[in-house]
Every structure is written in structure tokens, then in C-alpha cells.
Coordinates of C-alpha atoms in Angstrom, one line a residue:
Chain A
M1 CA 3.9 -57.1 77.3
H2 CA 5.9 -54.1 77.0
R3 CA 9.4 -54.8 76.5
A4 CA 12.3 -52.5 75.9
V5 CA 15.0 -53.3 73.2
S6 CA 18.5 -52.5 74.0
P7 CA 20.6 -52.1 71.0
S8 CA 24.0 -52.6 72.7
P9 CA 25.1 -53.5 76.0
P10 CA 24.9 -50.5 78.4
R11 CA 28.3 -49.0 78.9
I12 CA 28.7 -47.6 82.5
N13 CA 27.6 -50.0 85.3
G14 CA 24.5 -50.9 83.8
M15 CA 23.5 -47.5 83.0
G16 CA 22.4 -46.9 79.2
T17 CA 24.4 -44.3 77.5
E18 CA 22.7 -41.2 76.2
F19 CA 22.4 -42.7 72.6
D20 CA 21.1 -45.8 73.9
R21 CA 18.5 -44.4 76.2
D22 CA 17.3 -41.9 73.2
I23 CA 16.9 -44.6 71.0
E24 CA 15.2 -47.2 73.1
V25 CA 11.9 -48.4 71.6
T26 CA 9.3 -50.3 73.4
A27 CA 7.1 -52.9 71.8
N28 CA 3.4 -52.1 72.3
G29 CA 2.2 -55.5 71.5
T30 CA 0.6 -54.7 68.1
G31 CA 3.5 -54.7 65.9
E32 CA 4.3 -51.3 66.8
H33 CA 7.1 -49.8 68.9
T34 CA 6.8 -46.6 70.8
V35 CA 9.7 -43.9 71.4
E36 CA 10.2 -40.7 73.3
L37 CA 12.2 -38.5 70.6
G38 CA 14.9 -36.8 72.8
E39 CA 14.8 -33.1 72.9
G40 CA 18.7 -33.1 72.8
W41 CA 18.8 -34.0 68.9
V42 CA 17.1 -30.9 67.7
V43 CA 18.8 -28.9 65.0
G44 CA 17.5 -26.3 62.6
G45 CA 13.8 -27.0 62.0
G46 CA 13.6 -30.2 63.8
V47 CA 14.8 -33.4 65.2
N48 CA 18.1 -34.6 63.3
G49 CA 17.5 -37.1 60.5
G50 CA 20.3 -39.2 61.4
Y51 CA 19.0 -39.7 65.1
L52 CA 15.7 -40.6 63.7
L53 CA 17.2 -43.1 61.1
A54 CA 18.9 -44.8 64.3
V55 CA 15.7 -44.9 66.2
I56 CA 13.8 -46.4 63.1
G57 CA 17.0 -48.7 62.8
N58 CA 16.8 -49.8 66.4
A59 CA 12.9 -50.9 66.2
L60 CA 14.0 -52.9 63.0
R61 CA 16.6 -54.8 64.8
E62 CA 14.3 -57.4 65.9
A63 CA 12.3 -57.8 62.8
A64 CA 14.1 -60.6 61.2
P65 CA 15.5 -63.4 63.3
G66 CA 19.3 -63.6 62.8
K67 CA 19.7 -60.3 61.0
P68 CA 20.4 -57.7 63.6
D69 CA 22.1 -55.3 61.6
P70 CA 21.2 -52.6 59.1
I71 CA 23.1 -53.1 55.8
S72 CA 21.1 -50.5 53.5
V73 CA 18.5 -48.1 54.8
S74 CA 16.5 -45.8 52.5
A75 CA 14.8 -43.1 54.3
Y76 CA 12.2 -40.6 52.6
Y77 CA 11.6 -37.8 54.7
L78 CA 7.9 -36.3 54.8
S79 CA 7.8 -33.7 57.4
A80 CA 9.8 -32.5 60.5
S81 CA 9.7 -34.4 63.8
T82 CA 9.5 -32.7 67.0
P83 CA 10.8 -33.9 70.4
G84 CA 8.4 -36.3 72.2
P85 CA 6.3 -39.4 71.6
A86 CA 6.6 -41.3 68.2
T87 CA 5.6 -44.5 66.8
V88 CA 7.4 -46.8 64.7
R89 CA 5.4 -49.3 62.5
S90 CA 7.4 -51.9 60.8
R91 CA 6.8 -54.9 58.6
V92 CA 8.8 -57.7 57.0
I93 CA 8.5 -57.6 53.2
R94 CA 11.0 -60.7 52.8
D95 CA 13.0 -62.7 55.0
G96 CA 15.0 -65.6 53.4
G97 CA 18.8 -66.5 52.8
S98 CA 21.1 -64.0 54.2
V99 CA 19.2 -60.8 54.1
A100 CA 15.7 -59.5 55.0
T101 CA 13.9 -56.7 53.4
L102 CA 12.0 -54.5 55.8
A103 CA 9.8 -51.5 55.8
A104 CA 9.0 -49.1 58.4
D105 CA 7.2 -45.8 59.1
L106 CA 7.8 -43.3 61.8
S107 CA 4.7 -41.3 62.6
Q108 CA 3.9 -38.6 65.3
D109 CA 0.5 -37.0 66.0
G110 CA -1.2 -39.3 63.6
A111 CA 1.2 -38.1 60.6
D112 CA 4.1 -40.2 59.1
R113 CA 7.3 -38.3 59.4
I114 CA 9.6 -40.9 57.7
T115 CA 9.1 -43.8 55.6
V116 CA 11.8 -46.5 55.2
L117 CA 13.0 -49.4 53.1
A118 CA 15.8 -51.4 54.5
T119 CA 18.1 -54.5 54.2
Y120 CA 19.0 -56.1 57.4
G121 CA 21.6 -58.8 57.8
D122 CA 24.4 -60.2 60.0
L123 CA 27.5 -58.0 59.3
S124 CA 29.6 -60.3 61.6
G125 CA 28.9 -62.9 59.3
L126 CA 30.2 -61.4 55.9
P127 CA 33.4 -62.5 54.4
D128 CA 36.7 -60.9 55.2
D129 CA 37.4 -59.6 51.7
V130 CA 38.5 -56.0 51.5
R131 CA 39.3 -54.4 48.2
T132 CA 38.6 -50.9 48.7
S133 CA 40.0 -48.2 46.4
A134 CA 38.6 -45.2 48.4
V135 CA 41.2 -43.2 50.2
E136 CA 40.9 -42.6 53.9
P137 CA 40.5 -38.9 54.6
E138 CA 43.6 -37.4 55.8
L139 CA 42.7 -35.2 59.0
P140 CA 44.9 -33.2 61.2
P141 CA 45.4 -34.6 64.5
L142 CA 42.4 -34.1 66.8
E143 CA 44.1 -31.3 68.9
Q144 CA 44.4 -29.2 65.6
C145 CA 40.9 -29.7 64.4
L146 CA 38.2 -27.3 65.5
P147 CA 36.0 -28.6 68.4
T148 CA 32.5 -27.7 67.8
S149 CA 32.3 -27.5 71.8
A150 CA 33.9 -24.1 71.1
A151 CA 30.8 -23.0 69.4
P152 CA 29.1 -19.9 70.8
E153 CA 26.6 -20.6 73.7
K154 CA 23.9 -19.0 71.8
L155 CA 24.2 -21.7 69.1
K156 CA 24.6 -24.6 71.2
K157 CA 21.2 -23.4 72.9
T158 CA 19.3 -23.2 69.7
A159 CA 21.2 -26.4 68.1
P160 CA 21.5 -28.9 71.1
L161 CA 22.5 -31.5 68.7
L162 CA 25.9 -29.8 68.9
S163 CA 26.4 -31.0 72.4
R164 CA 25.6 -34.8 71.5
F165 CA 28.9 -35.1 69.7
D166 CA 32.6 -34.6 70.5
L167 CA 33.3 -33.3 66.8
R168 CA 36.5 -32.0 65.7
L169 CA 36.2 -30.3 62.2
D170 CA 39.0 -30.3 59.7
P171 CA 40.0 -26.6 59.7
A172 CA 40.7 -26.7 56.0
Y173 CA 37.0 -27.1 55.3
A174 CA 35.7 -25.2 58.5
G175 CA 36.4 -21.5 57.0
W176 CA 32.6 -21.1 56.9
A177 CA 32.4 -20.7 60.5
V178 CA 34.1 -17.3 60.2
G179 CA 32.7 -16.4 56.9
Q180 CA 35.4 -17.9 54.7
P181 CA 34.1 -21.1 53.2
S182 CA 36.9 -22.9 51.0
G183 CA 34.5 -23.4 48.1
N184 CA 35.0 -27.1 47.9
G185 CA 31.8 -28.4 49.3
V186 CA 33.4 -30.6 51.8
V187 CA 33.0 -30.8 55.4
Q188 CA 35.0 -33.4 57.4
G189 CA 36.2 -34.2 60.7
W190 CA 36.8 -36.7 63.8
I191 CA 33.7 -37.5 65.5
R192 CA 32.3 -39.6 68.4
L193 CA 29.4 -39.4 70.8
A194 CA 30.1 -36.9 73.5
D195 CA 29.9 -39.6 76.1
A196 CA 32.5 -41.8 74.3
R197 CA 29.9 -44.4 73.7
E198 CA 31.7 -46.7 71.2
P199 CA 30.5 -46.9 67.8
D200 CA 28.3 -49.9 66.4
A201 CA 26.4 -50.6 63.1
L202 CA 23.4 -48.6 64.5
S203 CA 25.2 -45.6 65.6
L204 CA 26.7 -45.3 62.2
L205 CA 23.2 -44.3 60.9
L206 CA 23.4 -41.5 63.1
M207 CA 27.0 -40.4 62.1
V208 CA 26.2 -40.3 58.3
D209 CA 23.8 -37.1 59.1
A210 CA 25.6 -35.5 61.9
L211 CA 27.8 -33.0 60.6
P212 CA 26.8 -29.5 59.1
P213 CA 25.8 -29.9 55.3
A214 CA 28.4 -29.8 52.7
T215 CA 26.9 -26.6 51.3
Y216 CA 28.3 -24.6 54.3
D217 CA 31.7 -25.0 52.7
L218 CA 30.0 -23.6 49.5
G219 CA 28.9 -20.4 51.1
L220 CA 25.5 -21.5 51.1
P221 CA 24.7 -21.6 54.9
G222 CA 21.3 -22.4 55.9
W223 CA 18.7 -25.3 56.6
A224 CA 19.1 -28.3 53.9
P225 CA 16.3 -30.4 54.5
T226 CA 16.8 -33.9 53.5
L227 CA 14.5 -35.5 50.9
E228 CA 16.1 -38.9 50.8
L229 CA 19.0 -40.7 52.4
T230 CA 20.3 -44.2 51.7
A231 CA 22.9 -45.3 54.1
H232 CA 25.0 -48.5 53.5
V233 CA 26.6 -50.1 56.6
R234 CA 29.7 -52.2 55.3
A235 CA 31.2 -53.4 58.5
I236 CA 30.9 -53.4 62.2
P237 CA 33.2 -50.3 63.3
A238 CA 36.3 -50.7 65.5
P239 CA 36.2 -49.0 68.7
G240 CA 37.5 -45.3 69.0
W241 CA 37.2 -42.3 66.8
L242 CA 35.5 -42.1 63.7
K243 CA 36.4 -40.1 60.6
V244 CA 33.5 -38.6 58.6
R245 CA 33.5 -36.8 55.4
H246 CA 30.8 -35.2 53.4
A247 CA 31.0 -33.7 49.9
T248 CA 28.7 -32.4 47.4
R249 CA 29.5 -32.5 43.5
N250 CA 25.8 -31.5 42.0
V251 CA 24.3 -28.5 43.4
A252 CA 21.6 -27.7 40.8
G253 CA 17.8 -27.3 40.4
G254 CA 17.6 -26.1 44.0
M255 CA 19.0 -29.5 45.3
F256 CA 22.2 -31.1 46.1
E257 CA 23.6 -34.5 46.7
E258 CA 25.6 -35.1 49.6
D259 CA 27.9 -38.2 50.0
C260 CA 29.3 -39.4 53.2
E261 CA 32.0 -41.7 54.3
V262 CA 32.7 -43.1 57.7
W263 CA 36.2 -44.5 58.4
D264 CA 36.6 -46.4 61.7
S265 CA 39.9 -46.2 63.8
A266 CA 41.0 -49.4 62.1
G267 CA 41.1 -47.4 58.6
R268 CA 38.1 -49.2 57.4
L269 CA 35.3 -47.6 55.2
V270 CA 32.5 -48.8 57.4
A271 CA 29.5 -46.7 56.0
Q272 CA 28.7 -44.9 52.8
S273 CA 25.7 -42.7 52.5
R274 CA 24.2 -40.4 49.8
Q275 CA 21.3 -38.0 50.3
L276 CA 19.2 -35.7 48.1
A277 CA 18.5 -32.5 50.0
R278 CA 17.2 -29.2 49.1
A279 CA 19.6 -26.4 48.7
P280 CA 19.5 -23.6 51.2
R281 CA 17.9 -20.7 49.7
Chain B
M1 CA -11.8 -48.7 32.1
H2 CA -8.6 -50.1 30.9
R3 CA -6.2 -47.3 30.0
A4 CA -2.7 -47.2 28.5
V5 CA -0.2 -44.7 29.9
S6 CA 2.1 -43.3 27.4
P7 CA 5.4 -42.0 29.0
S8 CA 6.2 -39.8 26.0
P9 CA 5.0 -39.0 22.6
P10 CA 5.5 -41.7 20.3
R11 CA 8.5 -41.3 17.9
I12 CA 7.6 -42.6 14.7
N13 CA 4.4 -42.1 12.8
G14 CA 2.3 -42.9 16.1
M15 CA 4.4 -46.1 16.4
G16 CA 5.7 -46.5 20.1
T17 CA 9.4 -46.9 20.4
E18 CA 10.7 -50.3 21.7
F19 CA 11.3 -48.9 25.1
D20 CA 7.9 -46.9 25.2
R21 CA 6.1 -50.1 24.1
D22 CA 8.1 -52.2 26.8
I23 CA 7.3 -50.0 29.7
E24 CA 3.7 -49.5 28.6
V25 CA 1.4 -50.1 31.7
T26 CA -2.3 -50.5 31.9
A27 CA -4.4 -49.6 34.7
N28 CA -6.8 -52.4 35.8
G29 CA -9.1 -50.1 37.8
T30 CA -8.2 -51.3 41.3
G31 CA -5.1 -49.1 41.6
E32 CA -2.9 -51.4 40.0
H33 CA -1.2 -51.4 36.7
T34 CA -0.4 -54.5 34.5
V35 CA 2.7 -54.7 32.3
E36 CA 4.2 -57.3 30.1
L37 CA 7.9 -57.5 30.8
G38 CA 9.7 -57.7 27.4
E39 CA 11.7 -60.7 26.6
G40 CA 14.4 -58.2 25.1
W41 CA 15.6 -56.8 28.6
V42 CA 17.0 -60.4 30.0
V43 CA 20.5 -60.4 31.1
G44 CA 22.1 -62.9 33.4
G45 CA 19.8 -64.5 35.9
G46 CA 16.8 -62.2 35.0
V47 CA 15.1 -59.2 33.7
N48 CA 17.3 -56.0 33.9
G49 CA 16.9 -53.9 37.0
G50 CA 17.2 -50.6 35.4
Y51 CA 14.3 -51.6 32.9
L52 CA 12.2 -52.7 35.8
L53 CA 12.9 -49.4 37.5
A54 CA 11.5 -47.6 34.3
V55 CA 8.3 -49.7 34.2
I56 CA 7.7 -48.8 37.8
G57 CA 8.6 -45.3 37.4
N58 CA 6.0 -45.1 34.4
A59 CA 3.4 -46.5 36.6
L60 CA 4.0 -44.0 39.3
R61 CA 3.9 -41.1 36.7
E62 CA 0.3 -40.5 37.0
A63 CA 0.2 -41.1 40.9
A64 CA 0.2 -37.4 41.9
P65 CA -1.2 -34.6 39.7
G66 CA 1.4 -32.1 38.4
K67 CA 4.2 -34.1 39.5
P68 CA 5.1 -36.5 36.6
D69 CA 8.9 -36.8 37.0
P70 CA 10.9 -39.0 39.2
I71 CA 13.4 -37.0 41.4
S72 CA 14.5 -40.1 43.6
V73 CA 13.6 -43.6 43.5
S74 CA 15.0 -46.1 45.9
A75 CA 14.5 -49.8 44.8
Y76 CA 15.0 -52.6 46.8
Y77 CA 15.3 -56.0 44.8
L78 CA 13.9 -59.1 46.4
S79 CA 14.1 -61.7 43.6
A80 CA 14.6 -62.0 40.0
S81 CA 11.9 -61.0 37.4
T82 CA 11.3 -63.0 34.4
P83 CA 9.7 -61.9 30.9
G84 CA 5.9 -61.9 30.9
P85 CA 2.9 -60.3 32.9
A86 CA 3.6 -58.3 36.1
T87 CA 1.8 -56.1 38.3
V88 CA 2.6 -52.7 39.7
R89 CA 0.9 -51.6 42.9
S90 CA 1.4 -48.1 43.9
R91 CA 0.3 -45.6 46.6
V92 CA 0.8 -42.1 47.6
I93 CA 2.4 -41.6 50.9
R94 CA 2.3 -37.8 50.7
D95 CA 1.5 -35.5 48.1
G96 CA 1.7 -31.7 49.2
G97 CA 4.0 -28.7 47.9
S98 CA 6.4 -29.2 45.2
V99 CA 6.9 -33.1 45.6
A100 CA 5.2 -36.3 46.3
T101 CA 6.3 -39.3 48.2
L102 CA 5.2 -42.4 46.5
A103 CA 5.5 -46.2 47.2
A104 CA 5.3 -49.2 44.8
D105 CA 5.8 -52.7 44.5
L106 CA 6.2 -54.9 41.3
S107 CA 5.0 -58.5 41.9
Q108 CA 4.8 -61.4 39.6
D109 CA 3.2 -64.9 40.1
G110 CA 2.0 -63.6 43.4
A111 CA 5.5 -62.6 44.8
D112 CA 6.9 -59.2 45.2
R113 CA 10.1 -58.7 43.3
I114 CA 10.9 -55.2 43.8
T115 CA 9.7 -52.6 46.3
V116 CA 10.1 -49.0 45.9
L117 CA 9.9 -45.5 47.4
A118 CA 10.2 -42.6 45.2
T119 CA 10.0 -38.8 45.2
Y120 CA 8.1 -37.4 42.0
G121 CA 7.9 -33.6 41.1
D122 CA 8.0 -31.6 38.3
L123 CA 11.4 -31.3 36.7
S124 CA 10.7 -28.7 34.3
G125 CA 9.8 -26.3 37.2
L126 CA 13.0 -26.5 39.0
P127 CA 15.3 -23.4 39.1
D128 CA 18.0 -22.9 36.6
D129 CA 21.0 -22.7 39.1
V130 CA 23.7 -25.2 38.3
R131 CA 26.8 -25.2 40.6
T132 CA 28.0 -28.7 39.5
S133 CA 31.7 -29.4 40.7
A134 CA 31.7 -32.9 39.3
V135 CA 33.8 -33.3 36.2
E136 CA 32.3 -34.7 32.9
P137 CA 33.9 -37.9 31.9
E138 CA 36.4 -37.7 28.9
L139 CA 35.4 -40.1 26.3
P140 CA 37.1 -40.8 23.0
P141 CA 35.1 -40.1 20.3
L142 CA 32.1 -42.5 19.2
E143 CA 34.3 -44.1 16.6
Q144 CA 37.0 -45.0 18.7
C145 CA 34.9 -46.6 21.4
L146 CA 33.8 -50.5 21.4
P147 CA 30.3 -51.0 20.2
T148 CA 28.7 -53.7 22.2
S149 CA 27.1 -54.7 18.9
A150 CA 30.3 -56.3 18.0
A151 CA 29.8 -58.6 20.9
P152 CA 29.9 -62.6 19.8
E153 CA 26.5 -63.5 18.7
K154 CA 26.4 -66.2 21.3
L155 CA 26.8 -63.7 24.1
K156 CA 24.0 -61.5 22.4
K157 CA 21.5 -64.5 22.4
T158 CA 22.0 -65.4 25.9
A159 CA 22.0 -61.5 26.9
P160 CA 19.5 -59.9 24.6
L161 CA 19.7 -56.6 26.8
L162 CA 22.9 -56.0 24.8
S163 CA 20.9 -55.3 21.6
R164 CA 18.5 -52.6 23.2
F165 CA 21.3 -50.3 23.5
D166 CA 23.7 -48.5 21.1
L167 CA 26.6 -48.7 23.6
R168 CA 30.0 -47.6 22.9
L169 CA 32.5 -48.4 25.8
D170 CA 35.7 -46.5 26.5
P171 CA 38.4 -48.8 25.5
A172 CA 40.5 -47.6 28.6
Y173 CA 38.1 -49.5 30.7
A174 CA 37.1 -52.2 28.5
G175 CA 40.2 -54.6 28.6
W176 CA 38.0 -57.0 30.5
A177 CA 36.5 -58.0 27.5
V178 CA 39.8 -59.5 26.5
G179 CA 40.7 -60.7 29.9
Q180 CA 42.9 -57.7 30.7
P181 CA 40.7 -55.4 33.2
S182 CA 42.3 -52.1 34.1
G183 CA 41.9 -52.7 37.8
N184 CA 40.3 -49.3 38.3
G185 CA 36.7 -50.4 38.9
V186 CA 35.3 -48.0 36.3
V187 CA 33.1 -48.7 33.2
Q188 CA 32.0 -45.9 31.1
G189 CA 30.8 -45.0 27.6
W190 CA 28.6 -43.3 25.1
I191 CA 25.0 -44.8 25.2
R192 CA 21.6 -44.3 23.6
L193 CA 18.6 -46.6 22.9
A194 CA 19.0 -48.9 20.1
D195 CA 16.4 -47.1 18.1
A196 CA 17.6 -43.6 18.9
R197 CA 14.7 -42.8 21.0
E198 CA 15.8 -39.6 22.7
P199 CA 16.4 -39.7 26.4
D200 CA 13.9 -38.2 28.9
A201 CA 13.6 -38.5 32.8
L202 CA 12.0 -41.8 32.6
S203 CA 14.8 -43.4 30.4
L204 CA 17.4 -42.1 32.8
L205 CA 16.1 -44.9 35.3
L206 CA 17.1 -47.4 32.7
M207 CA 20.3 -45.9 32.0
V208 CA 21.8 -46.2 35.4
D209 CA 21.7 -50.0 35.5
A210 CA 22.4 -50.7 31.7
L211 CA 26.1 -51.2 31.6
P212 CA 28.1 -54.1 32.7
P213 CA 29.0 -53.9 36.4
A214 CA 32.3 -52.0 37.4
T215 CA 33.5 -55.1 38.9
Y216 CA 34.3 -56.3 35.4
D217 CA 36.9 -53.8 35.4
L218 CA 38.5 -55.4 38.6
G219 CA 39.0 -58.8 37.2
L220 CA 35.6 -60.1 39.0
P221 CA 33.4 -61.1 36.0
G222 CA 30.1 -62.6 36.8
W223 CA 26.5 -61.8 37.7
A224 CA 26.3 -59.1 40.5
P225 CA 22.7 -58.9 41.7
T226 CA 21.5 -55.5 43.0
L227 CA 20.2 -55.4 46.6
E228 CA 19.3 -51.7 46.6
L229 CA 19.4 -49.0 44.0
T230 CA 18.7 -45.3 44.4
A231 CA 18.6 -43.0 41.6
H232 CA 18.4 -39.2 41.6
V233 CA 17.2 -37.6 38.5
R234 CA 18.5 -34.1 38.6
A235 CA 17.2 -32.7 35.1
I236 CA 15.6 -33.4 31.9
P237 CA 18.2 -34.6 29.5
A238 CA 18.9 -32.8 26.3
P239 CA 18.3 -34.9 23.2
G240 CA 21.4 -36.8 21.9
W241 CA 23.9 -39.3 23.2
L242 CA 24.4 -39.7 26.8
K243 CA 27.6 -40.4 28.6
V244 CA 27.5 -43.1 31.4
R245 CA 30.0 -43.7 34.0
H246 CA 30.1 -46.5 36.8
A247 CA 32.8 -46.6 39.4
T248 CA 33.1 -48.7 42.5
R249 CA 35.4 -47.8 45.5
N250 CA 34.4 -50.1 48.2
V251 CA 34.5 -53.9 47.4
A252 CA 34.3 -55.6 50.9
G253 CA 32.3 -58.1 52.8
G254 CA 31.0 -59.7 49.7
M255 CA 29.3 -56.4 48.5
F256 CA 30.1 -53.5 46.7
E257 CA 28.6 -50.4 45.9
E258 CA 28.4 -48.7 42.5
D259 CA 28.1 -45.2 41.7
C260 CA 26.7 -44.1 38.2
E261 CA 26.7 -40.7 36.7
V262 CA 24.7 -39.9 33.6
W263 CA 25.7 -36.6 31.5
D264 CA 23.7 -35.3 28.6
S265 CA 24.8 -34.1 25.2
A266 CA 24.6 -30.4 26.8
G267 CA 27.4 -31.5 29.3
R268 CA 24.7 -31.6 32.3
L269 CA 24.9 -34.0 35.1
V270 CA 21.5 -35.1 34.7
A271 CA 21.3 -38.3 36.9
Q272 CA 23.3 -39.9 39.6
S273 CA 22.8 -43.4 41.4
R274 CA 24.1 -45.8 43.8
Q275 CA 23.6 -49.3 44.2
L276 CA 24.7 -51.8 46.9
A277 CA 25.1 -55.3 44.9
R278 CA 26.4 -58.7 45.8
A279 CA 30.2 -59.2 44.4
P280 CA 30.6 -62.0 42.0
R281 CA 31.8 -65.0 43.5

């Protein structure tokens, strides 16, 4: 039997949101899920890595009973994906106690594009303790930030990903847009999905790789393909806008690390990620 | 044919160093390697996770021709390992261009203990560019730091791992040893292997998980089992002492992230890692 897996309740009168529709996976009865990668998530040389992470994350949601939420996901990117049909093969490595360890591969045209290890659990069942010493990014109010909706039409056409979000960049780290990068290696801003679909654990996997690379702010524009990305989802986000901050501290040997923090509207650090990417040449 | 894989030239007159001897793996002709996990690497509830990472990293060294060095390694820890025989099963997911993506599982007594994804390449072939903005930790001179060799004999007996290193902790973040944690969530110090075996790319996998957890410095002593650890090896370290710094910024929901930086004697950030671990209860 083919069966659709819905990651969260449809938002408007039974109609799925754009994100939910585009990450919808269908079990094909052989332990695999099929998905149609949306055209809207393309940027640079292929489909956005965060979107692909959310697709895989959605396929893994039903792998372990009682453990619906991604807690840690490590993705190794093998080759660029393109819009169209893809397959997610998943398997349970260990399911016991409060977490399960899972593996998944996303393939397309017979070739693996991404291979993943993950820990899943139940975020709603975690203890309430919070002793975070990280400092929430201070962002100017929404209306003083730079909306990427104001990007040139030509850019929006070649990078349709831009239109999937309502993204407001902190102008202090957006000078690269006019050829004046700050040199700090930071990019940050307010973000939500374009149709205001509320954040959940799954959409955080998208958010950790949604912004332009922090290398833009170092005066290194260009495509920065991810080799590896590990995301930790630490809590279910509160409704509303998210703050996302990317920073890099070690650009060397033709690679750089990029750390991402996602803060929710309640001021909680809900996700952290680090990726290793190739520096633009 | 059984064949021993040596990760680096033996140091003293053809005798392997302790580390090299204890990570030695033997191909058993069926695509697997066997290894004898040393008793000296035990701490807390099992064999140290960094040592296990180095064992797996050594088994993977010959998986892809011309790509001997770990660049990124993501390990998901399933259950505690014990000293004695273990098996590392590895496979090549993709080998092409300058990097290869590999997978490995370490099993013992028929159960998987650790599952790993990795990117391997040739660190000596990377470009020379360095634009690191991270700041090298300032440590007091060696002789003003606290040698773990001065730990009580009883502790050294139950945690033989301590004796594998010459570790000198920065006293500013070692107050927990006398019940006065600084509260910063930082542990840092000078480190090298006890027999002064020089660092290389492989031993950095050990170094990123060698120190006591940063939670000690928050007044949360106790075992902090790793769920996931990803290490990025960014350069071949220069000979000499390493500086290692661990810090945590997000203790919440019964888990914490721990970031590690390893700096070599030439002042280069040679490895970064992040792990997600369970907070001590």
C-alpha cells in the first residue's frame, strides 16, 4: 500500500503548506520512500541541502515507534540533487531506550546523493532543564532588516530558494550584497517560511542551511558545497519568527566550517549545526 | 592473508608506540579488520570514545587509494565497548575526485557499538590558504598547569585512560578537581601522548575526546556518554604539544553540546569537533 506521511497538521483548511507538500514522502512497501523534489528549492548548483535534510528527516519519522523527532542528523553530501523523483532508503541500526539510531540514503537516477546517520527520539519528553550560556543574537527589528524579497528578479529566478522564505538579513552583516562585506564571517537574520507555516523540529533541519554561506561576509562569494553537515535539534520551537546566525572561524585548506544557531521566539536555542564546506574559489 | 596496518612509522627502534600498537588493525580477508581494544583506554563506563574513533579511523585509512587522512568523521555511539577483540567493518560509499565518503561499524560480541560516516582525503595536498579568525587559547606555561599525573592513585586505577596522556590542565578551569568549578563550562590544557609519540591526523581523532567533559566545570561531574561526535581534521599537526579546549554553551533537555578545538605547536587550528552528549544526572 502506498501511504503518505504528513509531518505536521496541514495549516489551512486541510491544504498542506508548501514545505509540508514538498517534503511529503510515500512508502512504497519495500522499506523505501519516494519523494518528488520540488523545483522551488534550487539554489546554485542543485537542490538546497537543508531541504534535502528535511526530506530525509521526514522519511525517518516513522522508523522508530515513539521516536518521531530528529535529535541529531549527520549528512554526508555525495553529489548534487536535481528536482524530480528521488528515493529515500532507511534502516534502523538500534532502537532501544529513549533514542534510536537510524541510517538513510537519498538516491536519484540510481546514484546515492546523500548518506545520513541520525538519532531520533521524543523531544516533547525531554527534561525541562535549560542552562544555556550561549547569547541570543541581537537583531534589529524586522522592519530595519533587509528582506531577501527585495533581491533582483533575475537572482530570484536563478535561485528560487530565495522565495521559499521570508528572510530579513541583519544589515550589519549584509554589506556583501553591495560589495562591502564586513569581514567577520557572519550572516544572520530573522526567518520563517514564506507562507508563515510555523516551525517544528523537522523544519529546523531546513533552517540550518537556508541562509547564504558565512563566507559571503568574508568577501568570498560563490557556491560553497557542503561536504558534511550535522544538526542537533534541541527543542521543539515556539511558534513565530526564528533567529538564525551563521558564523565561520576557520577558513583554511580550501575548506571552512560553518556553525549555525537557531533561536525561537521564546528566546530558546532550539538547534545548532556545524557543516564542513568547500570554500568558494 | 592477514596484514597489519601501521598508521605511522614506529617511533623507537622499530617498536610501535603505545597508541600505534593499540590501534593496530588486521585485515581478515573478508573486508573486515580485527582489533584488540586495549585495557589502558578505559574510563567511566567503557572504552574511551576518542580512542575508538582512532581505531576506526585507522581501519579506514586504506579504504580509498590516495586518500589516507580523515577529514570529517561522524560517529554515533550505540553502546559501551569493553577491552578485548572487536571488528571494524568498512565500506566505500563514493570514491571520486579529491575525497572519498566511507562508512564503518565497530562491533563486539556480535553487537554494533559505533557506526560511522567519514570523508577521507589527502591533507598534505590541500591548498595553503589560512584565514582563521578563531583565537588560539592562551594557556599558562606547562609548569604552571595541573598535571593529571598528580591525580590520586585510586582514580588512576579506575580510569587508566588518565595515564595514556601527559595532560596539563589550565588551573583557571580545573577548580572542579577541588569542588570549585568555574561555572564557565570550559576545560582546556596542554596535551600529548604519555610516551611523547608525535601527533598526526589520526591521533587528533583521539585528542578531541580525551579531556574530562566540559560539564565538570559547570559543577556537573559524572559520566557524560556521547550520542554523536563529529570531528573535522583540518591540517596535519606540527610536532610537539597540542592545546585542546572544550566548551559547552547549551546544556538543556538532559543533553549538552561540547565543542572542541585542537591547536598545534605552530599555532594552527588543526581539528574541530562537536559532540552531543547526555548531561550527567
